[in-house]
Coordinates of C-alpha atoms and ligand atoms in Angstrom, one line a residue:
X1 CA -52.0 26.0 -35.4
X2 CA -48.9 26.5 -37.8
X3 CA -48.5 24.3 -40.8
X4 CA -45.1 21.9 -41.0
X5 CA -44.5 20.9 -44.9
X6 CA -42.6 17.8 -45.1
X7 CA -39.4 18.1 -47.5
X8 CA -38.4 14.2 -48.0
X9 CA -34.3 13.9 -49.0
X10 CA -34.3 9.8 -49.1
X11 CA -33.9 9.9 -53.1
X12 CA -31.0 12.2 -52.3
X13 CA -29.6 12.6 -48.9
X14 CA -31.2 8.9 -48.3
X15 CA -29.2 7.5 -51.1
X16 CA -25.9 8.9 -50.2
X17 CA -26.0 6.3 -47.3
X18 CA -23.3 3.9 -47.6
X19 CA -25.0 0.8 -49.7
X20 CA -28.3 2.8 -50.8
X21 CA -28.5 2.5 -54.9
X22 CA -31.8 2.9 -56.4
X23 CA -32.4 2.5 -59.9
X24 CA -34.5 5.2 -61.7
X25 CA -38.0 2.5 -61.4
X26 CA -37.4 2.1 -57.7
X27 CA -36.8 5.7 -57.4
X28 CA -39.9 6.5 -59.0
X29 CA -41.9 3.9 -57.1
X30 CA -40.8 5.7 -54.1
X31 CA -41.6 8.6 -55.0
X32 CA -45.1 7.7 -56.2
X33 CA -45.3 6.3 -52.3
X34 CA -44.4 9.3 -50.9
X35 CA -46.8 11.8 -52.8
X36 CA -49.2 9.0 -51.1
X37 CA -48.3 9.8 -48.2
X38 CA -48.5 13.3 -48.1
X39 CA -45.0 15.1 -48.0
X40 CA -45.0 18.1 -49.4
X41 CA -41.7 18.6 -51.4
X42 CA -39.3 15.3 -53.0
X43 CA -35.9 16.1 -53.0
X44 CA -35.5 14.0 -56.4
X45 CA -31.7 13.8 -56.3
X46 CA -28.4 15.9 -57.4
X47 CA -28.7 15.7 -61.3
X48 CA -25.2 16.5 -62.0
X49 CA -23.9 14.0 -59.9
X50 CA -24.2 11.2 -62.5
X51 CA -26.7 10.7 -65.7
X52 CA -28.5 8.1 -63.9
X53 CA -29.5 10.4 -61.4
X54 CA -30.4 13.3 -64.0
X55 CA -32.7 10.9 -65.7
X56 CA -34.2 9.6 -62.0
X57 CA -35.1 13.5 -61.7
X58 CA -36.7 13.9 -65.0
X59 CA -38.8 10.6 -64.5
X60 CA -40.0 12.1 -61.2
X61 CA -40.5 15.6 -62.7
X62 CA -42.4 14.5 -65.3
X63 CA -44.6 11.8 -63.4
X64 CA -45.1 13.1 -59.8
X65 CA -47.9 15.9 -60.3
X66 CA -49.2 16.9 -57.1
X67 CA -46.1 17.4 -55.0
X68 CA -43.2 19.4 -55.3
X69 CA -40.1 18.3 -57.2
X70 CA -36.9 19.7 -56.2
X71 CA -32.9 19.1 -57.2
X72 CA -30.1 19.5 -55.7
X73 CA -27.1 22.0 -57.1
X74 CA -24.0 23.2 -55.8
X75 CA -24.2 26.6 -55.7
X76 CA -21.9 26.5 -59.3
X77 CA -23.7 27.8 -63.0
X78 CA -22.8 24.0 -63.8
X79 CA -24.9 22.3 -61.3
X80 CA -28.0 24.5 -61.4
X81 CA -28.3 24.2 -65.4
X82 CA -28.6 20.5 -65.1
X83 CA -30.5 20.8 -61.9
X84 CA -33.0 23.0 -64.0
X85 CA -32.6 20.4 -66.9
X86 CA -33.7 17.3 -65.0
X87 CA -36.8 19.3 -63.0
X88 CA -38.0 21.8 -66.0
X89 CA -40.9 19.6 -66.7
X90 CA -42.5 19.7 -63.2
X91 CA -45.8 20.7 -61.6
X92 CA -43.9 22.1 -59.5
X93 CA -40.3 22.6 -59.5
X94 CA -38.1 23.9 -57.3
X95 CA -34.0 24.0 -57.4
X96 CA -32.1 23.7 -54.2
X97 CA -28.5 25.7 -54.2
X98 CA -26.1 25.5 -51.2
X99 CA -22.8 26.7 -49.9
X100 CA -21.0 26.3 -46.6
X101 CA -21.3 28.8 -44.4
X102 CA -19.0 27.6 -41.0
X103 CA -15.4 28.9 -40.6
X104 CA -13.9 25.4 -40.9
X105 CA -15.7 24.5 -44.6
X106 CA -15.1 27.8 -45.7
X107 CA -11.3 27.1 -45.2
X108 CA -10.6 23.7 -45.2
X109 CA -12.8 22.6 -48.2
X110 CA -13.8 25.5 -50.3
X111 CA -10.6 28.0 -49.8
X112 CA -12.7 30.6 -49.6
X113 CA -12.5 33.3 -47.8
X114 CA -16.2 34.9 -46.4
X115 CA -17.0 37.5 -49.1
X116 CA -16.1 35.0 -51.7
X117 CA -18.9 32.6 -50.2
X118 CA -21.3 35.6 -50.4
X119 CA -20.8 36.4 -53.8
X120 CA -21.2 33.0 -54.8
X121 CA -24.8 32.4 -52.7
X122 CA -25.7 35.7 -54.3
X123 CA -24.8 34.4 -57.8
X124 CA -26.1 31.2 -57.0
X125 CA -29.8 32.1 -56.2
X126 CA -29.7 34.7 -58.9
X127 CA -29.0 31.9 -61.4
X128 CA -31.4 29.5 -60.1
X129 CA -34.1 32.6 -59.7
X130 CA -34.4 33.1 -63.5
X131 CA -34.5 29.8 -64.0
X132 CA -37.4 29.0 -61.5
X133 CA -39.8 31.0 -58.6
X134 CA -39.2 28.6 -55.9
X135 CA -35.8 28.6 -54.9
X136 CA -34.7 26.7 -51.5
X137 CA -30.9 28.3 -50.2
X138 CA -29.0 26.1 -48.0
X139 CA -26.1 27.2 -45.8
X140 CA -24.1 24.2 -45.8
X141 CA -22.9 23.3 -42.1
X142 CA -25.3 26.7 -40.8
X143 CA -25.2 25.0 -37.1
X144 CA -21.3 25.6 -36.6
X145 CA -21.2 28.8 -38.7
X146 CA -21.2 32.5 -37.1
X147 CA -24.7 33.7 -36.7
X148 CA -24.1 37.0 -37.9
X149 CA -22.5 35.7 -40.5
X150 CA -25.1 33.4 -41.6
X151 CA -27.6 35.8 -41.2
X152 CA -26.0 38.2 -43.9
X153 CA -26.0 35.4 -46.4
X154 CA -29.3 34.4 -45.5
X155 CA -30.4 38.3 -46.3
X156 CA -28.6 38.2 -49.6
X157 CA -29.7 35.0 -50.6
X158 CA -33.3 36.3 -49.8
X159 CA -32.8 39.5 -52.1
X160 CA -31.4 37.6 -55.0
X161 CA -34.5 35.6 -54.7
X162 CA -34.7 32.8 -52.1
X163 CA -38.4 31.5 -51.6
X164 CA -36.9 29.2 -48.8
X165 CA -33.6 29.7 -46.6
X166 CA -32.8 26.2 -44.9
X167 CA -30.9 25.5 -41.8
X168 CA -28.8 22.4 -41.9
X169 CA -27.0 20.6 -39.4
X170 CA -25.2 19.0 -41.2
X171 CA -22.5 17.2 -39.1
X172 CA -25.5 16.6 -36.3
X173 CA -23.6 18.7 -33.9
X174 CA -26.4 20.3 -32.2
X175 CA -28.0 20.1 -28.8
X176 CA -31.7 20.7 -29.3
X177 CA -32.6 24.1 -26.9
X178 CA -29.2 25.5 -28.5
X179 CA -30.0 24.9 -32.0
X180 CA -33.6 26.5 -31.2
X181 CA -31.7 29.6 -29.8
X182 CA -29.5 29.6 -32.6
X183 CA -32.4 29.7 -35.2
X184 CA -34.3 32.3 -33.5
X185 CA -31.1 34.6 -33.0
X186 CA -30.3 34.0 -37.1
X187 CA -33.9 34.9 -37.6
X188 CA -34.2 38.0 -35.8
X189 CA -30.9 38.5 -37.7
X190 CA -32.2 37.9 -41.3
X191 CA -33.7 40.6 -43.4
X192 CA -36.8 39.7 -45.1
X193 CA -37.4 36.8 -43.2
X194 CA -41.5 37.5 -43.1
X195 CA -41.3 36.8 -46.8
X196 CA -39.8 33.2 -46.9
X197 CA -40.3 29.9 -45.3
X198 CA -37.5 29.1 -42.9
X199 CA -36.4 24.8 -42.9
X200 CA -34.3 22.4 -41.3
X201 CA -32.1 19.6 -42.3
X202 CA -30.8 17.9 -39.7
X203 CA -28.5 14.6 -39.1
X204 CA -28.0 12.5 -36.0
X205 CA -24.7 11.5 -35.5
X206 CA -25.2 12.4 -31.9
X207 CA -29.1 10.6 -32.5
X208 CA -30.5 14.1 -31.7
X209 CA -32.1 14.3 -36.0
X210 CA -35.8 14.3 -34.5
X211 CA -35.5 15.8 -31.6
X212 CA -33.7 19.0 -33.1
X213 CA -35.8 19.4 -35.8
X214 CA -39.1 19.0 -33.2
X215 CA -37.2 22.0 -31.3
X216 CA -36.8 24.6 -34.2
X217 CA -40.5 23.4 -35.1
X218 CA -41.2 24.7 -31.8
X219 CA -39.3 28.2 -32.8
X220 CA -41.3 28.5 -36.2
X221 CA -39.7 26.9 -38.8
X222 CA -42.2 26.4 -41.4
X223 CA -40.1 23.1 -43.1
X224 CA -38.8 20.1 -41.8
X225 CA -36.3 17.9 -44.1
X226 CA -36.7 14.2 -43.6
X227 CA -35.7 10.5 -44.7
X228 CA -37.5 7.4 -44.4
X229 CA -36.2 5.3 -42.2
X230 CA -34.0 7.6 -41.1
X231 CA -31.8 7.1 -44.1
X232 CA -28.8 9.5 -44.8
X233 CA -25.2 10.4 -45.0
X234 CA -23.8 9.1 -41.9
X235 CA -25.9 7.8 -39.4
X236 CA -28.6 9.5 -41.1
X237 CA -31.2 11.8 -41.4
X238 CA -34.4 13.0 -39.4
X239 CA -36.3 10.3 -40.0
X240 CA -39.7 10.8 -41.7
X241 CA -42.1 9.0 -39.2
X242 CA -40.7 9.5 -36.3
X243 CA -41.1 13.3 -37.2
X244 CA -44.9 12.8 -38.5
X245 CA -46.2 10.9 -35.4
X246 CA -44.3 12.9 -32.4
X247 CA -46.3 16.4 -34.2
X248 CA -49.3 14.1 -34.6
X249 CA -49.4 12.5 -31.1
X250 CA -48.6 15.6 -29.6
X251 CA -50.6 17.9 -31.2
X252 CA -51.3 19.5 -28.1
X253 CA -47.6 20.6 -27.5
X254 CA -46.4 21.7 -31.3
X255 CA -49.9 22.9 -32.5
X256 CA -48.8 21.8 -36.0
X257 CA -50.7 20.6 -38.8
X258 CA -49.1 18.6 -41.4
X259 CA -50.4 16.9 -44.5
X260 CA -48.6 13.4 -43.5
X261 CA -51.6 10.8 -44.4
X262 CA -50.2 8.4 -41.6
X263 CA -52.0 5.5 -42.9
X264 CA -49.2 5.3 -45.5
X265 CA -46.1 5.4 -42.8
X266 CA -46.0 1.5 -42.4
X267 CA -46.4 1.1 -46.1
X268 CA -43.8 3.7 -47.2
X269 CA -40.9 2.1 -44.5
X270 CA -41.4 -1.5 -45.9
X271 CA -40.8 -0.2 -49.6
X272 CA -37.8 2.0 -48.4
X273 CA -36.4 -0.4 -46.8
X274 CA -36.7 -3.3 -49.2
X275 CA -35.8 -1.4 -51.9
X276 CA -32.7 0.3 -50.2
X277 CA -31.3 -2.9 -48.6
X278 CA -31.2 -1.4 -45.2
X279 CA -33.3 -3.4 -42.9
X280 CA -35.0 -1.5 -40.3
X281 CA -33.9 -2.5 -36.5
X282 CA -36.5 -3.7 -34.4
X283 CA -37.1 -1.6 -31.8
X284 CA -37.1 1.5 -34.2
X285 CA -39.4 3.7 -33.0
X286 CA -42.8 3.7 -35.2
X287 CA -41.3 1.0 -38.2
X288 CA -39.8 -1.2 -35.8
X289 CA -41.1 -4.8 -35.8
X290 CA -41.0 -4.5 -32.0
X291 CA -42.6 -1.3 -32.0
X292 CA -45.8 -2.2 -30.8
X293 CA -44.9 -5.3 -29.5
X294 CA -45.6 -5.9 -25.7
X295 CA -43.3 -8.3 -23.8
X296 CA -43.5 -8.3 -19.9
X297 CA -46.6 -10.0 -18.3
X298 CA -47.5 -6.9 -16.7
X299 CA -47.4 -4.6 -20.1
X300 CA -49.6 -7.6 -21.7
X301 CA -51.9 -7.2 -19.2
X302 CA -52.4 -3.7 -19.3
X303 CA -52.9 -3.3 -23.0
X304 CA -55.1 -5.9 -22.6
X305 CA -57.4 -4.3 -19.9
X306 CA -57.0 -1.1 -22.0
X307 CA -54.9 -0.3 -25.1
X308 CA -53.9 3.1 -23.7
X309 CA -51.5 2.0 -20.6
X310 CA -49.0 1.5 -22.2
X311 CA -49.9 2.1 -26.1
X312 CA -49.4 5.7 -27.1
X313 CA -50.4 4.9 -30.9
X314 CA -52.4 2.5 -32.5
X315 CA -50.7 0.8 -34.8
X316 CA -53.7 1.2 -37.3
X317 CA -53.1 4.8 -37.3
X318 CA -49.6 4.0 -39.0
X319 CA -51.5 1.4 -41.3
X320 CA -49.9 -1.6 -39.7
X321 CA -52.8 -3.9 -40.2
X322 CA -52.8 -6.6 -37.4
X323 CA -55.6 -8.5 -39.2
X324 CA -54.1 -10.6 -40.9
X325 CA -55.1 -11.0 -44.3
X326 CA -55.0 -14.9 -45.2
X327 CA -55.5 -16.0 -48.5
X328 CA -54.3 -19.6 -50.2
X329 CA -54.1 -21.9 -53.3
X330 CA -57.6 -21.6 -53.9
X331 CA -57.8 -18.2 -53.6
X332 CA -59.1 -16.6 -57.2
X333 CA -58.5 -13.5 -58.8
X334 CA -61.6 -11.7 -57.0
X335 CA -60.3 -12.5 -54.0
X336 CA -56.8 -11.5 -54.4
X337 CA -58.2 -8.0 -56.1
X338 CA -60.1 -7.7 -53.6
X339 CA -57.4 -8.0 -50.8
X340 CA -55.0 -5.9 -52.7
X341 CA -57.7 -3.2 -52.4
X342 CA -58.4 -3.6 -48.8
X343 CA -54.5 -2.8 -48.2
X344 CA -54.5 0.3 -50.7
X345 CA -52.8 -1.7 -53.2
X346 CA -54.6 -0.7 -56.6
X347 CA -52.7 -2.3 -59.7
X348 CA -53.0 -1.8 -63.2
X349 CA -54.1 -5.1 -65.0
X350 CA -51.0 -6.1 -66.8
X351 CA -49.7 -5.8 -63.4
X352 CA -52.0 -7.6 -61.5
X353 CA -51.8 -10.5 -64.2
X354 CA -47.9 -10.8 -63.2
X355 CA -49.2 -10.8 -59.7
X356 CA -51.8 -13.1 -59.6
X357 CA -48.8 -16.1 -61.2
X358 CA -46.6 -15.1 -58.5
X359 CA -48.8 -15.1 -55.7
X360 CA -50.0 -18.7 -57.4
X361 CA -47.1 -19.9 -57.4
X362 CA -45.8 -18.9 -53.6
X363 CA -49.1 -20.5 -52.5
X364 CA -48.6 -23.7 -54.6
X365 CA -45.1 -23.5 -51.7
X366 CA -46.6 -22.3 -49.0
X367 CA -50.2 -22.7 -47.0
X368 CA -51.1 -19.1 -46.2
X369 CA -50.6 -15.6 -47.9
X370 CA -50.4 -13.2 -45.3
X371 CA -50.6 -9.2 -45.6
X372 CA -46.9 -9.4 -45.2
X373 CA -46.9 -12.0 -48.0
X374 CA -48.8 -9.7 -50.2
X375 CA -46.6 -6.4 -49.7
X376 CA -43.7 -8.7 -50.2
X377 CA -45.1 -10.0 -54.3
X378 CA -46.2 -6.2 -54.9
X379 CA -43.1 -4.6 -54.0
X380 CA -41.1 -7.3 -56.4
X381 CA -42.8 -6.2 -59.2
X382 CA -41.2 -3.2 -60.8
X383 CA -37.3 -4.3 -59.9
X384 CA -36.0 -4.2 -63.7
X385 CA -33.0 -7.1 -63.9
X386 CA -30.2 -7.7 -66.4
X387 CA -29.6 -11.0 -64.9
X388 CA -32.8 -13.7 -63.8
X389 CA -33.0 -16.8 -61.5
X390 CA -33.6 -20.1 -63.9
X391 CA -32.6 -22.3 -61.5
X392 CA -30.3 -23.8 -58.6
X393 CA -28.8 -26.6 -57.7
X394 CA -26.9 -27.2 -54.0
X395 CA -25.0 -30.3 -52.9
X396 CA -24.4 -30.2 -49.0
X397 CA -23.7 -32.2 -46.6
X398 CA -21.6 -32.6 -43.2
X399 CA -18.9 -34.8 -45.4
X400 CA -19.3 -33.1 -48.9
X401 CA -17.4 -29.8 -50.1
X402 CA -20.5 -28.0 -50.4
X403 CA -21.6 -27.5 -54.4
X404 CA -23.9 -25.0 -56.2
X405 CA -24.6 -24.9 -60.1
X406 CA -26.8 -21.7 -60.9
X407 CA -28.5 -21.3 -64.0
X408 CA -29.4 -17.7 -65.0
X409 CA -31.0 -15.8 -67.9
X410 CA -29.5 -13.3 -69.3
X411 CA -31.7 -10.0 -70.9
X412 CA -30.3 -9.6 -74.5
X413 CA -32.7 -6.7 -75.8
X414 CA -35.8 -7.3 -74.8
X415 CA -35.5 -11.4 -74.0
X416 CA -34.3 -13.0 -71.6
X417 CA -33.1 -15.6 -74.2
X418 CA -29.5 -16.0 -73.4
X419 CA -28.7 -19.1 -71.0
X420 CA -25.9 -18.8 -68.6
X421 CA -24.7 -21.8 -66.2
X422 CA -21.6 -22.0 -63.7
X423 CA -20.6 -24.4 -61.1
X424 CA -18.7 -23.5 -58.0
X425 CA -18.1 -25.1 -54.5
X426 CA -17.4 -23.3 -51.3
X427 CA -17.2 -22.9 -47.8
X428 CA -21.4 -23.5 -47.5
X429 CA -24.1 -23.6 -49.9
X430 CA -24.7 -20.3 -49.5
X431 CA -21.0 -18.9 -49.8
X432 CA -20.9 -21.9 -53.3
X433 CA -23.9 -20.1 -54.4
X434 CA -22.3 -16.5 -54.8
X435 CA -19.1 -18.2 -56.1
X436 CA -21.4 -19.8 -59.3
X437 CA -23.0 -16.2 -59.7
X438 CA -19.5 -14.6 -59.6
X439 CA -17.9 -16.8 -62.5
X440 CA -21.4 -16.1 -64.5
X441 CA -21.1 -12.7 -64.5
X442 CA -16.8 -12.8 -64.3
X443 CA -16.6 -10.5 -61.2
X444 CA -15.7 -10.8 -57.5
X445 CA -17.8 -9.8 -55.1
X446 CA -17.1 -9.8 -51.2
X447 CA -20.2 -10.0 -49.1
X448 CA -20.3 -7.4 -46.2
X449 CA -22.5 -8.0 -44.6
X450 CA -25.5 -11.0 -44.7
X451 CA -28.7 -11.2 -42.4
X452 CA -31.7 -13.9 -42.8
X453 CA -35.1 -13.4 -41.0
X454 CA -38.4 -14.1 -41.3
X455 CA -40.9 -11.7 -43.2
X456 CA -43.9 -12.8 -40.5
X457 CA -44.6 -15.4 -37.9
X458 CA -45.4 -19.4 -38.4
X459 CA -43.0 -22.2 -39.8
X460 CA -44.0 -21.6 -43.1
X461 CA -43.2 -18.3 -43.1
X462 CA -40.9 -16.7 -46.3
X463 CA -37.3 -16.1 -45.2
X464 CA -35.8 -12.4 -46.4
X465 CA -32.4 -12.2 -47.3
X466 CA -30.5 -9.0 -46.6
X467 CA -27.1 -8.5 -48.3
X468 CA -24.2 -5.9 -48.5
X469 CA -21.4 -6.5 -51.3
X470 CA -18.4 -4.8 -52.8
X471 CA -17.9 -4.9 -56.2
X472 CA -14.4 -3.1 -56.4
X473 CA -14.8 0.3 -54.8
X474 CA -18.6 0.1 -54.8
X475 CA -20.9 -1.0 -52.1
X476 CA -24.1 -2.5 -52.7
X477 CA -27.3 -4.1 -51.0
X478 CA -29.4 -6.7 -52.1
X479 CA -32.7 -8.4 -50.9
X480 CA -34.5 -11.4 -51.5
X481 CA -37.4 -13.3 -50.3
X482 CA -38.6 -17.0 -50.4
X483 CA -39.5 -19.9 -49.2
X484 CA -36.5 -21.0 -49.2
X485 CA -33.5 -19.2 -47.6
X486 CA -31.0 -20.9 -49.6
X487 CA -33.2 -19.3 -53.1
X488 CA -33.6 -16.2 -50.8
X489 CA -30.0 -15.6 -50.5
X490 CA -29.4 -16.3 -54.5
X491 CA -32.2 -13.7 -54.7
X492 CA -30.8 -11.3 -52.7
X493 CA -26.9 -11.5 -53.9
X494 CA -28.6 -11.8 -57.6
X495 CA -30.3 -8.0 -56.8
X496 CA -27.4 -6.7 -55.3
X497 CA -25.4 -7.8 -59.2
X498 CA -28.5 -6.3 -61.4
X499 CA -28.3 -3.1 -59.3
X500 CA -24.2 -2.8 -60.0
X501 CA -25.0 -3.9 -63.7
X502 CA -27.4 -1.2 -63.8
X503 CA -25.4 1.1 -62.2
X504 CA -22.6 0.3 -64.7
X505 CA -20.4 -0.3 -62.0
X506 CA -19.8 -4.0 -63.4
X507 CA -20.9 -5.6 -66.9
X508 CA -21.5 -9.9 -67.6
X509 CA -18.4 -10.9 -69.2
X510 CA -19.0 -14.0 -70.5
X511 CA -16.1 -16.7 -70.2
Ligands
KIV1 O1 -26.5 18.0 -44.7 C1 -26.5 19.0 -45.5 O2 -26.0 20.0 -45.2 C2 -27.1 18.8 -46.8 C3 -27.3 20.0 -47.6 C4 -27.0 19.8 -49.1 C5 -28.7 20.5 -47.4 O3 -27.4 17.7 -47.2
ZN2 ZN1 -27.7 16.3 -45.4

């Protein structure tokens, strides 16, 4: 058996996906999840990038203890100080340099000619070396570079002090038995190969992410990068589960081990995705809600004779908990502690206190608190917001312009003690709603994109909202649940403004 660490990217490569903005509390709530569930290295983020994402990486460095923190750098003296800035406090840390290696990067974008891009790798790793042991190289764009040539800047980079060389795809350009080829020629190629361990990073424009990264598993690589969900540049990343259950299920073919606690799969999607705005499709293999759904008369029957016709998982295994958890007005503290506990969900009490009103509250609204219900109200908790729901107000009708007045409370400090109320009208409630939030804050948003479903079955179930918007040149998503779908979609265009406000993309001006 070999041993596959799992190198996460969705606080980095996941958040450059068009949309994606965490703040630095959802970032570090993600990455809490994910030392959960077992991966072995966090890419954190790209520190110089902006000094929200410098401060994400510290918060991480400092709080995640028992996995590896690494940062991203450009292989530049600039990037990998502030790289080392934002992980110097780590368990752990480890700084990850990179450089294009194929002919078409190394001329079009970096006017560089080869030797340049070797001296630079050398000086990069050199730099990041006496700064810190572990040192990841990555040749930007490896699968459409010469092997030879990748190989000698693999070798150098391993001399200057390289604990891990990575292979990226980075356009998703590869066919999986060629990429495998590839990696094998360039590792036959590279001096001191014994001494490192050799990744992947692969993307799927061509939707070939897993299945590439499965094949150089296949021809030893000891590292596999990964986003939940699939999340990434483009159409994406590897994605994370996908990768952990195919070496899981088939054990037999890869004879891997991986530390992956699976239980935590189902867990870490929802929060990914809620948190991200980027709604999982359904039939998504693993996360999707039609995953282990079984349509056709004939399937039904089958699973129901024997869970293994046509059931190559158990959705337990993922810690999709079919039993229902169903708790209701009535339900008290002890019970609600206790069902937190049953899912995994341990809470500190100033937490739980916050908890307990909300979940009071949703029950007062609605009969039944389902598991779904519960991950919902947990996941809510640590969003931080300039701007909160006090109230709403809609006028509709089939003869009436359609009306909204939104009252919302406005952080000043530490208190949410400044009042702010706008009417507006529009095309639908929905569309008057956003209008009253835009004159509030004095921007104008366009809405991309808007989806409404329901978070589980039953008539009473909540309604998620799903929402992409521009502010000016910057695109972001927003999500909120409820009840009601009209205070759903407030919700959800309301967290799409706090994360631009936190973002400093936009600020409330007051008219
Ligand atoms: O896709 C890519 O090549 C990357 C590198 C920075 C590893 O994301
Ligand atoms: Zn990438």
């Amino acid at each position: 058996m070999q041993f596959v660490e799992f190198f996460d990217t969705t606080l980095r490569d996941g958040e450059q996906s068009p949309g994606v903005a965490f703040n630095k509390e959802e970032k570090l709530q993600i990455a809490i999840q994910l030392e959960k569930l077992g991966v072995n290295v966090i890419e954190a983020g790209f520190p110089i990038t902006s000094p929200g994402d410098f401060e994400a990486v510290s918060l991480i460095a400092e709080k995640v203890r028992n996995t590896t923190i690494a940062a991203l750098a450009r292989a530049e003296s600039k990037d990998i100080e502030r790289a080392w800035e934002a992980i110097k406090t780590a368990a752990s840390p480890r700084i990850h340099t990179f450089i294009a290696t194929s002919p078409i990067h190394m001329q079009y974008k970096l006017r560089k000619s080869p030797e340049q891009v070797l001296e630079q790798a050398e000086f990069a790793v050199k730099l990041a070396k006496s700064k810190v042991n572990d040192v990841e190289f990555s040749a930007e764009d490896a699968s459409r570079s010469n092997a030879e040539f990748l190989a000698k800047v693999f070798s150098l980079a391993i001399k200057a002090g390289a604990t891990v060389i990575n292979i990226p795809d980075t356009v998703g350009y590869a066919m999986p038995e060629e990429f495998a080829q590839f990696i094998k020629e360039v590792m036959e190629k590279t001096e001191g190969i014994e001494k490192v361990k050799v990744s992947v990073h692969c993307h799927n424009d061509l939707g070939l992410a897993v299945a590439n990264s499965l094949a150089a598993v296949k021809v030893g690589v000891q590292q596999i990068e990964c986003a939940v969900n699939g999340l990434g540049e483009r159409a994406g990343n590897a994605a994370l589960e996908e990768l952990a259950m195919a070496l899981y299920t088939r054990k037999d073919y890869y004879q891997a081990e991986t530390s992956i606690v699976t239980r935590e799969i189902s867990r870490t999607s929802r929060m990914v995705s809620r948190l991200s705005g980027m709604m999982v499709q359904h039939n998504k293999a693993i996360v999707g809600k039609n995953a282990f759904a079984h349509e056709s008369g004939i399937h039904q029957d089958g699973v129901l004779k024997e869970r293994s016709t046509y059931e190559i998982i158990s959705p337990e295994v993922i810690g999709l908990d079919l039993n229902t958890i169903v708790l209701g007005k009535h339900s008290g503290r002890h019970a609600l502690r206790q069902s937190l506990e049953e899912l995994g969900l341990d809470l500190p009490e100033e937490k739980f206190q916050k908890l307990f009103n909300d979940f009071k509250i949703l029950a007062e609204k609605k009969k039944t608190i389902t598991t779904a219900d519960l991950f919902a109200l947990v996941d809510a908790q640590d969003v931080s917001e300039e701007l909160i729901l006090n109230y709403w107000q809609i006028l509709s009708g089939n003869n009436l312009k359609p009306t909204a007045t939104i009252g919302l409370w406005h952080k000043n400090g530490e208190e949410y003690n400044e009042e702010l109320i706008k009417a507006a009208y529009g095309d639908g409630p929905v569309a008057a709603a956003y209008k009253a939030i835009d004159k509030i804050v004095g921007i104008d948003g366009s809405l991309l994109h808007y989806s409404l479903q329901a978070i589980d079955s039953g008539e009473d179930s909540q309604g998620e909202v799903t929402v992409t918007v521009k502010f000016g040149e910057h695109i972001v998503t927003g999500r909120g649940i409820s009840t009601d779908i009209i205070e759903a979609s407030i919700k959800a265009y309301l967290q799409a403004v706090n994360r631009a406000l936190e973002k400093g993309w936009i600020t409330v001006k007051k008219r």
